[in-house]
PDB file of C-alpha atoms and ligand atoms in Angstrom:
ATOM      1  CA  UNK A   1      96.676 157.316 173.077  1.00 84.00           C
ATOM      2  CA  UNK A   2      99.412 154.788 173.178  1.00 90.00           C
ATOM      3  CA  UNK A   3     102.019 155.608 175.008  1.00 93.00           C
ATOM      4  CA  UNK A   4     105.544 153.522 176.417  1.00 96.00           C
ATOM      5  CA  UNK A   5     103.857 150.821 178.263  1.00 94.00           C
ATOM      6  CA  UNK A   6     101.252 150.139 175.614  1.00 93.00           C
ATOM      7  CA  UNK A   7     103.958 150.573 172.586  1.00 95.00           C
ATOM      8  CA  UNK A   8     105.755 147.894 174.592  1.00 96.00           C
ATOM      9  CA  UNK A   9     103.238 145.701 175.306  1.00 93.00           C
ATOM     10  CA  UNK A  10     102.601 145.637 172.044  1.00 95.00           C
ATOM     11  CA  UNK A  11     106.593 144.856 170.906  1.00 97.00           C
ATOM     12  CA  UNK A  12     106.285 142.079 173.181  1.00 95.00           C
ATOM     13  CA  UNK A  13     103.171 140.404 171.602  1.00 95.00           C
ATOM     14  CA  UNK A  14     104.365 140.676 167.831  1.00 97.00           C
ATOM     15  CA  UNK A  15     107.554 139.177 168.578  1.00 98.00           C
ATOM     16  CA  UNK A  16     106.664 135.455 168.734  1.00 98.00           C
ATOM     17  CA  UNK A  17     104.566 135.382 165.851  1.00 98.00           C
ATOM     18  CA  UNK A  18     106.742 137.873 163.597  1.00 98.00           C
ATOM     19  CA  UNK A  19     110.511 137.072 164.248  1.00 98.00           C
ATOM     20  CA  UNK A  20     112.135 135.107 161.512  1.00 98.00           C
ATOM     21  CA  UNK A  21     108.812 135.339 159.265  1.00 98.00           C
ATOM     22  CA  UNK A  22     109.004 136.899 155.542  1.00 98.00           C
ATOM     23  CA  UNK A  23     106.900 140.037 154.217  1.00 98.00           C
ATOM     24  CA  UNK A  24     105.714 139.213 150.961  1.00 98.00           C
ATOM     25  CA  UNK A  25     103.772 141.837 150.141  1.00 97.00           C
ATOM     26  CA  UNK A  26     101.476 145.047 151.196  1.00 98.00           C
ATOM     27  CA  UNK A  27      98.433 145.843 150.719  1.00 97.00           C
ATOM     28  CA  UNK A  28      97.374 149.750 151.810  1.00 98.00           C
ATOM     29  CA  UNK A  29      94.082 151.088 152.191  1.00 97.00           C
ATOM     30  CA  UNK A  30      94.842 154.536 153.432  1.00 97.00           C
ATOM     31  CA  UNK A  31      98.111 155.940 151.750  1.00 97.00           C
ATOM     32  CA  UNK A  32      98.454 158.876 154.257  1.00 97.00           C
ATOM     33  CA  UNK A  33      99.773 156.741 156.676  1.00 98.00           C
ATOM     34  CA  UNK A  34     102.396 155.094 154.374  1.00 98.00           C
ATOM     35  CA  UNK A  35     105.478 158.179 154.409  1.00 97.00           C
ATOM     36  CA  UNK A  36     106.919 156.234 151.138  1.00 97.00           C
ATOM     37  CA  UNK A  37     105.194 155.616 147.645  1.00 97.00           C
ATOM     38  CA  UNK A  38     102.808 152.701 148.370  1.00 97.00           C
ATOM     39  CA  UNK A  39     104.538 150.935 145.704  1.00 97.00           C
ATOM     40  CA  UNK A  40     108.145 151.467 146.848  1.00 97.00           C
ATOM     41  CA  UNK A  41     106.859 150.422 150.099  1.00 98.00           C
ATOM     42  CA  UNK A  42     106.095 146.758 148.734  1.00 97.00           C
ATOM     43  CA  UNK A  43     108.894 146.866 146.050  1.00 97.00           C
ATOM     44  CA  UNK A  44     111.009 147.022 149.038  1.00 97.00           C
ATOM     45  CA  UNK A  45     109.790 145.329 151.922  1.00 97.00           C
ATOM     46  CA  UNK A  46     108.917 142.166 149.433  1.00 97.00           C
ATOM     47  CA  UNK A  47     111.194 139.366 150.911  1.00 97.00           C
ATOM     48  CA  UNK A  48     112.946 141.122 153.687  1.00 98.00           C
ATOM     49  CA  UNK A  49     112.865 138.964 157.082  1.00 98.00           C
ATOM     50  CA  UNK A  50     112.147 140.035 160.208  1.00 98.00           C
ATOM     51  CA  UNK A  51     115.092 140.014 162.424  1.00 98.00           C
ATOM     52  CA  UNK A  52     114.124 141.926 165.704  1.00 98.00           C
ATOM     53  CA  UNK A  53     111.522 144.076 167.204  1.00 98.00           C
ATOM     54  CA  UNK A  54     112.514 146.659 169.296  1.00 98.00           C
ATOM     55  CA  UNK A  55     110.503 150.014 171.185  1.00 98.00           C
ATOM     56  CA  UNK A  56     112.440 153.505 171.160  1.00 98.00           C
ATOM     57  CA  UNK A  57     109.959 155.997 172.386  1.00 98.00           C
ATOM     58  CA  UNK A  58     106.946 155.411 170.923  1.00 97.00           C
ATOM     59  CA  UNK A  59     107.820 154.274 168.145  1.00 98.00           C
ATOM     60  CA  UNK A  60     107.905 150.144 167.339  1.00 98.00           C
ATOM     61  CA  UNK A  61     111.486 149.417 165.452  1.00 98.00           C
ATOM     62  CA  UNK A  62     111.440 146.101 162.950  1.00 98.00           C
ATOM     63  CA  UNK A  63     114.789 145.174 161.977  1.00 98.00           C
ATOM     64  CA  UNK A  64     115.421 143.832 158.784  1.00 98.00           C
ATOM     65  CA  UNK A  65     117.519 141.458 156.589  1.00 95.00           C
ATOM     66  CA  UNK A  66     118.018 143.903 154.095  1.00 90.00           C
ATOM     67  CA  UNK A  67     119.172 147.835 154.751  1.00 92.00           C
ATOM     68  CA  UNK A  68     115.689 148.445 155.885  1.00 97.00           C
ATOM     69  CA  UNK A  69     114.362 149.489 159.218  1.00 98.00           C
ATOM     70  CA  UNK A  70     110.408 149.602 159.114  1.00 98.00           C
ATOM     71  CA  UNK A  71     108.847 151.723 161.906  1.00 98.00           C
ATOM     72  CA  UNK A  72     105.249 152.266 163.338  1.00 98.00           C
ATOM     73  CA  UNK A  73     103.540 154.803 165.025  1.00 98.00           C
ATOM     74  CA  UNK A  74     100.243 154.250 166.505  1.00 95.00           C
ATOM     75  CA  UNK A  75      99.593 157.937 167.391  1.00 94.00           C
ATOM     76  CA  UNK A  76      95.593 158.401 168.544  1.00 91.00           C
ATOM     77  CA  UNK A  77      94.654 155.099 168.127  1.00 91.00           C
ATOM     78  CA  UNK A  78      96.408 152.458 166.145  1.00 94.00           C
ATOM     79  CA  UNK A  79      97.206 149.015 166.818  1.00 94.00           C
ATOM     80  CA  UNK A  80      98.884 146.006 165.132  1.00 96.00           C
ATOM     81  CA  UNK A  81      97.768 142.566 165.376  1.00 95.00           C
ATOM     82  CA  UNK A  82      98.683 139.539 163.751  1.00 97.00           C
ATOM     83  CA  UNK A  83      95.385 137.549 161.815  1.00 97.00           C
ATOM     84  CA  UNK A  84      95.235 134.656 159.771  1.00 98.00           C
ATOM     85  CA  UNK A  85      95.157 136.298 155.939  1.00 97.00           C
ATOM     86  CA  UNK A  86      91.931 135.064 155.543  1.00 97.00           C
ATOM     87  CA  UNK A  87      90.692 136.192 158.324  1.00 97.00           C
ATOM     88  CA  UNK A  88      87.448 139.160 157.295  1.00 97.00           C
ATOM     89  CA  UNK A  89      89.384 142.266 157.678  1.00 95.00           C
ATOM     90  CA  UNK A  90      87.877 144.731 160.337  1.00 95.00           C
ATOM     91  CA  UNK A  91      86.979 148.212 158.544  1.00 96.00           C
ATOM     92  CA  UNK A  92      89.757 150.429 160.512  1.00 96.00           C
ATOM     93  CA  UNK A  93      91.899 147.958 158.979  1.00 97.00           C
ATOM     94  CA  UNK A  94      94.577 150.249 156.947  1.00 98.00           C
ATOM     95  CA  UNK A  95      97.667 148.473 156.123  1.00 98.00           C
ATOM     96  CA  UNK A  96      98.008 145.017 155.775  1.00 98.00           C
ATOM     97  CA  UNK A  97     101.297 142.798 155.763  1.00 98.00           C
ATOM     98  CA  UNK A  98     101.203 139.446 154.061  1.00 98.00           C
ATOM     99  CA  UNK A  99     103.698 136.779 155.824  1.00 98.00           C
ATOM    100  CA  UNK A 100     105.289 133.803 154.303  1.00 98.00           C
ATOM    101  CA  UNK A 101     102.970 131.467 156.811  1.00 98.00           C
ATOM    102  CA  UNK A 102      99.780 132.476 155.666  1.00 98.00           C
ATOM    103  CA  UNK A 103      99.112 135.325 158.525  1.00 98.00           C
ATOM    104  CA  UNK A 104      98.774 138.877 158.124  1.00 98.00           C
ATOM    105  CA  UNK A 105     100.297 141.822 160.320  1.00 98.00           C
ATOM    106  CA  UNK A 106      97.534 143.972 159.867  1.00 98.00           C
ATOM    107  CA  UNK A 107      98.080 148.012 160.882  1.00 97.00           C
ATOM    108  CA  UNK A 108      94.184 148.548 162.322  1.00 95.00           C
ATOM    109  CA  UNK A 109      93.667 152.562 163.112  1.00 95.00           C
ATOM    110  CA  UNK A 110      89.872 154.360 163.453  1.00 94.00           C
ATOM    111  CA  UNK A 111      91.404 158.085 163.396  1.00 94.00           C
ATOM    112  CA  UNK A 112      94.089 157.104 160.935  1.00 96.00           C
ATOM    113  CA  UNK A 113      97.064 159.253 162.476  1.00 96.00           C
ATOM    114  CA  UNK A 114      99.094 156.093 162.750  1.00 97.00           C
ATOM    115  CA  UNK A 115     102.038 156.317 160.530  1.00 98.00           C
ATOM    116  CA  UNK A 116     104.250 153.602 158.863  1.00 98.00           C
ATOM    117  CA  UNK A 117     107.912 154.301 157.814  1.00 98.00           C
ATOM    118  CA  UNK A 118     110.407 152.396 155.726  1.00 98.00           C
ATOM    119  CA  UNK A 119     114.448 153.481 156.056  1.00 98.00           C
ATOM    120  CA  UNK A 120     117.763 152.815 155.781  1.00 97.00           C
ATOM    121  CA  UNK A 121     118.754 155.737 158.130  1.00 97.00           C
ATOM    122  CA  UNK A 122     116.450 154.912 160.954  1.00 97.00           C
ATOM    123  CA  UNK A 123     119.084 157.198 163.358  1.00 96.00           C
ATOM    124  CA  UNK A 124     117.939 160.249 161.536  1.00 94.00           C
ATOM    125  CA  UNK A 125     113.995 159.491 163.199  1.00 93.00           C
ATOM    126  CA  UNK A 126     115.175 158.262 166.084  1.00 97.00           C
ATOM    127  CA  UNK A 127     118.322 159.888 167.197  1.00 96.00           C
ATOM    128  CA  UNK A 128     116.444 162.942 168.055  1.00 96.00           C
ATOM    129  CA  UNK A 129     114.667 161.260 170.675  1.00 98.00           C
ATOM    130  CA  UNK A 130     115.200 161.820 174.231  1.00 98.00           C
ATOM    131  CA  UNK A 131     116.550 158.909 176.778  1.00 98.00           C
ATOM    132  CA  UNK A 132     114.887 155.808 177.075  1.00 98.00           C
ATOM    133  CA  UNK A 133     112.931 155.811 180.759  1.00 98.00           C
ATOM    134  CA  UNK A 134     113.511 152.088 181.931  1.00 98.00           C
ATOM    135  CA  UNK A 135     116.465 152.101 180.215  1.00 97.00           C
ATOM    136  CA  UNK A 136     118.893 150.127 183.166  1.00 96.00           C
ATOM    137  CA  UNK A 137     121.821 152.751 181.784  1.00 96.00           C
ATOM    138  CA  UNK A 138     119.407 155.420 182.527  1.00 98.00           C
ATOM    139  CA  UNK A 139     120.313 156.812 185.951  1.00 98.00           C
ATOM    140  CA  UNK A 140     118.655 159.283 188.881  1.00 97.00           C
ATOM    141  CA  UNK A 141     122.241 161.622 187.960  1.00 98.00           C
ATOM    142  CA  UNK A 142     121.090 161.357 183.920  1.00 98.00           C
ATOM    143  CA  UNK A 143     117.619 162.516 185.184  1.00 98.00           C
ATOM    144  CA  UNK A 144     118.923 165.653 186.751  1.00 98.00           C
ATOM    145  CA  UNK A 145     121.498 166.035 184.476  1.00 98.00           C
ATOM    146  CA  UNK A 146     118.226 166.465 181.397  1.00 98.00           C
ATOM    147  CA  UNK A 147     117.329 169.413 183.541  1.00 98.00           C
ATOM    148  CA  UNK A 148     120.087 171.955 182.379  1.00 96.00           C
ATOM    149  CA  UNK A 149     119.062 174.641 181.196  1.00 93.00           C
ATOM    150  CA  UNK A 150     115.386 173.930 181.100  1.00 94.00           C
ATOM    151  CA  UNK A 151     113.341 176.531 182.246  1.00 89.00           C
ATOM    152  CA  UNK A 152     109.451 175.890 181.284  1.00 94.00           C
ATOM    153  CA  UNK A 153     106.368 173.861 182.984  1.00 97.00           C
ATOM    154  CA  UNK A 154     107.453 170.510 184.091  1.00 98.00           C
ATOM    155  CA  UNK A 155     104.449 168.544 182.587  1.00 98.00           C
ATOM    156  CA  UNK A 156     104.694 170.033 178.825  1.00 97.00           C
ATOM    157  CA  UNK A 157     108.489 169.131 179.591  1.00 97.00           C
ATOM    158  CA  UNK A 158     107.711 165.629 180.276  1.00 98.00           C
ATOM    159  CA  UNK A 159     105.939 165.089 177.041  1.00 97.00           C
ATOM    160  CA  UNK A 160     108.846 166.409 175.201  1.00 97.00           C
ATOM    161  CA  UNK A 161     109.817 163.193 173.511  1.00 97.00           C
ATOM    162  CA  UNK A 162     113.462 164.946 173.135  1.00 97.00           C
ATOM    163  CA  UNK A 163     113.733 165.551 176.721  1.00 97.00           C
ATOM    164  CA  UNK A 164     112.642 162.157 177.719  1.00 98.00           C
ATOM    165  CA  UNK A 165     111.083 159.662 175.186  1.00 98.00           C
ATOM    166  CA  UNK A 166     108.248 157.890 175.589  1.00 97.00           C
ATOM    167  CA  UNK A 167     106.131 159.447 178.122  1.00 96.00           C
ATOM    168  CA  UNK A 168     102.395 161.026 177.416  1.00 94.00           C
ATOM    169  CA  UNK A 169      99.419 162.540 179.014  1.00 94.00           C
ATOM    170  CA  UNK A 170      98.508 159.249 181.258  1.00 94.00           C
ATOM    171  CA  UNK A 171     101.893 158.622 183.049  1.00 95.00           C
ATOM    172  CA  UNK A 172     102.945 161.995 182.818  1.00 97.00           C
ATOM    173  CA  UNK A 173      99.489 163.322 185.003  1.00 97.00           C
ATOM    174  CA  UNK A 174     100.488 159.861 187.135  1.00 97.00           C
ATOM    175  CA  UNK A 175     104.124 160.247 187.919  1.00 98.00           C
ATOM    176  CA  UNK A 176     103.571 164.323 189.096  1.00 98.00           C
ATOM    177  CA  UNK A 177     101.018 163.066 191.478  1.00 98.00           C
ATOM    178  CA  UNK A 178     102.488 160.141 192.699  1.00 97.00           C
ATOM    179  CA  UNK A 179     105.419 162.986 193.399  1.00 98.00           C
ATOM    180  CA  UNK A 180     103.554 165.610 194.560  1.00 98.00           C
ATOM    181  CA  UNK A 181     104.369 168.230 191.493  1.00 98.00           C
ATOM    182  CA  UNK A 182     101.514 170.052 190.285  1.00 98.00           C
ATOM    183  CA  UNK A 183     102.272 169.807 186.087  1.00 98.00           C
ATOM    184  CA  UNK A 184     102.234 173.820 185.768  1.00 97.00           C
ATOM    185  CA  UNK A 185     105.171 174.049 187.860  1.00 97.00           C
ATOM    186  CA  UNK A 186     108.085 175.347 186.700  1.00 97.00           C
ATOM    187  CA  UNK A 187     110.739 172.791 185.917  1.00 97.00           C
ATOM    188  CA  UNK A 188     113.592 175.391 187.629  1.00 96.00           C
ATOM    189  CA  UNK A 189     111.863 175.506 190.481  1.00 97.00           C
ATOM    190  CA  UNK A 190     112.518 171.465 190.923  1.00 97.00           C
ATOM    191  CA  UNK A 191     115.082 170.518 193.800  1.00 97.00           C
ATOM    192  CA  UNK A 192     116.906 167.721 193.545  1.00 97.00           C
ATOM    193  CA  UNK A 193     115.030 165.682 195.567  1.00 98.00           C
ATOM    194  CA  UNK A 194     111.928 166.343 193.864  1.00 98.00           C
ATOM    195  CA  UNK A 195     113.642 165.508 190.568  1.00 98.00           C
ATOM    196  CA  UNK A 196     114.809 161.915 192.560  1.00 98.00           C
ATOM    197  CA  UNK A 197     111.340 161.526 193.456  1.00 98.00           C
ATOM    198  CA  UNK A 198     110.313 162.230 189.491  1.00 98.00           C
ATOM    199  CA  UNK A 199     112.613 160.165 188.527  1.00 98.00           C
ATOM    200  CA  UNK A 200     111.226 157.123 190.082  1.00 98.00           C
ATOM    201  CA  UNK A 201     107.785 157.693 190.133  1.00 98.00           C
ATOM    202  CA  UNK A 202     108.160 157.591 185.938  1.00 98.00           C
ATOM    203  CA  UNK A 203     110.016 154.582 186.390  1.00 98.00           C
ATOM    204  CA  UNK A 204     107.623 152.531 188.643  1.00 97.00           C
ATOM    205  CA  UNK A 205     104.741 154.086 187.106  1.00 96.00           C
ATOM    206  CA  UNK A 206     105.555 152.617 183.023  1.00 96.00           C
ATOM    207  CA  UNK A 207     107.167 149.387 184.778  1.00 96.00           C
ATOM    208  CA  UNK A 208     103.657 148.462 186.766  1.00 94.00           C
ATOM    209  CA  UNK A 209     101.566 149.512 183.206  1.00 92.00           C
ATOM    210  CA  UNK A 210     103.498 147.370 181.240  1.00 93.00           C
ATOM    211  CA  UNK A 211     103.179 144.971 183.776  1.00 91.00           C
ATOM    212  CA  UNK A 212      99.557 145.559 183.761  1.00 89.00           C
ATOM    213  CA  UNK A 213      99.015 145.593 180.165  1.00 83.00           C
ATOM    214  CA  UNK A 214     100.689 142.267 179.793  1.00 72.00           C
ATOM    215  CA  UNK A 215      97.113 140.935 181.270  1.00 70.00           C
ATOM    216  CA  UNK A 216      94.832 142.662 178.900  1.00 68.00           C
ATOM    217  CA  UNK A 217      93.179 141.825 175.837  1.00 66.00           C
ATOM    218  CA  UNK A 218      95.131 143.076 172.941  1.00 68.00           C
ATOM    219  CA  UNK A 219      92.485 145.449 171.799  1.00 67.00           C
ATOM    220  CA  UNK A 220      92.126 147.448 174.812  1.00 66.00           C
ATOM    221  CA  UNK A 221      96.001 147.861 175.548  1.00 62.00           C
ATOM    222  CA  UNK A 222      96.522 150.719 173.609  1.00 61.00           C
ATOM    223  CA  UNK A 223      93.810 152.356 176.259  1.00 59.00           C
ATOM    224  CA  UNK A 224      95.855 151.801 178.655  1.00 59.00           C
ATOM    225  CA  UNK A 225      94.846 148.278 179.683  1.00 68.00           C
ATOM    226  CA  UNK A 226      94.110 147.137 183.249  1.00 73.00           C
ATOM    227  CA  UNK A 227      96.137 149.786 184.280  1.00 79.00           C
ATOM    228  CA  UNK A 228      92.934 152.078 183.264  1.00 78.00           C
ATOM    229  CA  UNK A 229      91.298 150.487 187.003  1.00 80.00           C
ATOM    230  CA  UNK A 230      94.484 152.353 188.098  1.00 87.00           C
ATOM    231  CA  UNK A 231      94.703 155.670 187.117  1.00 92.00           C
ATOM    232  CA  UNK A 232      94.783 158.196 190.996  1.00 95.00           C
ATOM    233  CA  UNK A 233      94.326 161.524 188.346  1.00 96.00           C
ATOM    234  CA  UNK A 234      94.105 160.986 184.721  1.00 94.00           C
ATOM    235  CA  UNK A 235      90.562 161.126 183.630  1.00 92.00           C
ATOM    236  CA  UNK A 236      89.175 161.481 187.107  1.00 95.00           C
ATOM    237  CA  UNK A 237      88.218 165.137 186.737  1.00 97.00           C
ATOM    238  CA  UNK A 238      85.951 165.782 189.586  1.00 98.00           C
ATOM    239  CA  UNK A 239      86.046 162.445 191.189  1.00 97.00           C
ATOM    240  CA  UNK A 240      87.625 162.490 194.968  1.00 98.00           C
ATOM    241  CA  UNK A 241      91.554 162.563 195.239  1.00 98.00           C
ATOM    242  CA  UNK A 242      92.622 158.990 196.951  1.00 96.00           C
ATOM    243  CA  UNK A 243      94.852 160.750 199.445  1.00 97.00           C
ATOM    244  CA  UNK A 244      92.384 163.568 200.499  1.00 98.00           C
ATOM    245  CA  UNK A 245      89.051 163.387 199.237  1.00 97.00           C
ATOM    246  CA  UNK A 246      89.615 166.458 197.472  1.00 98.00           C
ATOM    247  CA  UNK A 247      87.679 166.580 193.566  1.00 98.00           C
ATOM    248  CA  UNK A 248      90.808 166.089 191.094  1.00 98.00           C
ATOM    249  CA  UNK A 249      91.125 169.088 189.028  1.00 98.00           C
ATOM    250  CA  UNK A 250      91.578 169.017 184.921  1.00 98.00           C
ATOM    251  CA  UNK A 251      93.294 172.142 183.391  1.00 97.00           C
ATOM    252  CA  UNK A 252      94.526 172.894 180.059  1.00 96.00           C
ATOM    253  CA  UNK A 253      98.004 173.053 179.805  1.00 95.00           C
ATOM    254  CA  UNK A 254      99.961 174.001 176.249  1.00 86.00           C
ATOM    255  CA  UNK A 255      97.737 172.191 174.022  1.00 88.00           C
ATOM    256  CA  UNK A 256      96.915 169.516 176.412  1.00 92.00           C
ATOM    257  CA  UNK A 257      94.841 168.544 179.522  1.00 95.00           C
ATOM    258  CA  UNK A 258      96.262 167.961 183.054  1.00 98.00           C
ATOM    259  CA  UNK A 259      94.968 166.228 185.968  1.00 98.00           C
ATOM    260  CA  UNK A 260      96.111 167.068 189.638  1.00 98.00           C
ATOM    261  CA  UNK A 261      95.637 167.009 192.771  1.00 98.00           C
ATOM    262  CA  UNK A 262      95.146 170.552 194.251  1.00 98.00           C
ATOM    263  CA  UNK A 263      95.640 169.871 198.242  1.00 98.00           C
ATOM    264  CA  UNK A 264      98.203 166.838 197.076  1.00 98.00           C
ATOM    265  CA  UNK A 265     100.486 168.874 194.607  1.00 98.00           C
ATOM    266  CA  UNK A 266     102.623 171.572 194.651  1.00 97.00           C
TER     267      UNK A 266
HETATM  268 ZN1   ZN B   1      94.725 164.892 197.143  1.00 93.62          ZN
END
């Protein structure tokens, strides 16, 4: 599943060939992923420019010439790609985007979870979110400051994309090792120096991914790129811990898996 560095990564990659270029029309072949009437959606978005692309969370942010903010999110498994339009569509190909140049942004997603929006209040969607990671405002005293009141299991905390936004399974699982936090710790048991450590962990952690994912192929970012060759816990169930030799554990946690070290964390 996507998550900052490979939302990002992404951002980065649509920008050169999408900034400044015209939509001219839609074409959708899976509706539930549109969150507007299918024909609204092209009604509007005919003829609006693409200004700028931003990330907040994980969500990628076009601005537009007109009142309208369009929004992705590539959930499980989507991806967006820019294609020649006559280019033979690929059959996860949902929603395609018709530029004035003759290319196609085309919204390519197996599970179909991905979801495409159309506003002109993007701050009600986004506002909600939580503070943005590598944000350079974003400071150690914010960190601890997010902790107030908080009281439940630092990983399902983690993924809260109100408490912090952008973070999922992979970095999460990544940044508690790299710390030394087992994810079914409770958050109020934290000191302040383990919520320092946190802090930066999540921080150098999404920086080297994005980093990483710069290098890869654009279909196998959203998987976490090179980065994958990476990974000390997440999907290493079993396998020996780097530190200690110790087999990596995998428990359920909320609805969700977590990886750990057991002689590493704590
Ligand atoms: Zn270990």
């Amino acid at each position: 599943m996507p998550e900052l560095p490979e939302v990002e990564t992404v951002v980065r990659r649509l920008r050169a060939p999408l900034i400044g270029r015209t939509f001219e029309d839609v074409r959708v072949e899976w509706e539930r992923m549109v969150q507007l009437p299918v024909l609204e959606l092209r009604t509007r978005l005919s003829g609006q420019r693409v200004q700028k692309i931003a990330r907040r969370g994980k969500y990628l942010v076009f601005r537009l010439t007109g009142e309208d903010t369009l929004i992705f999110h590539l959930k499980m498994t989507g991806d967006l790609q820019v294609f020649p339009a006559d280019d033979a569509f690929h059959q996860h190909d949902r929603v395609m985007f018709s530029l004035d140049n003759g290319h196609q942004l085309r919204f390519r997603d197996q599970r179909k979870f991905g979801r495409v929006y159309l506003t002109d209040t993007p701050d009600q969607m986004l506002g909600r979110l939580g503070p943005e990671p590598l944000d350079e405002a974003f400071t150690e005293h914010d960190f601890l400051a997010l902790f107030n009141g908080r009281s439940g299991r630092i990983k399902p905390l983690l993924l809260d994309q109100e408490f912090i936004a952008g973070l999922g399974n992979i970095y999460a699982d990544e940044a508690l090792f790299l710390t030394g936090i087992r994810p079914q710790r409770r958050a109020s048991t934290l000191t302040d120096e383990d919520k320092r450590r946190l802090y930066r962990a999540i921080r150098q952690v999404l920086s080297i991914a994005i980093e990483q994912n710069g290098t890869s192929l654009p279909d196998e970012t959203y998987q976490g790129g090179q980065y994958q060759q990476q990974f000390l816990v997440y999907g290493r169930e079993d396998q020996p811990c780097s530190r200690c030799d110790n087999p990596i554990q995998r428990i359920q946690l909320g609805q969700r898996s977590a990886h750990f070290c057991p002689s590493c964390q704590h």
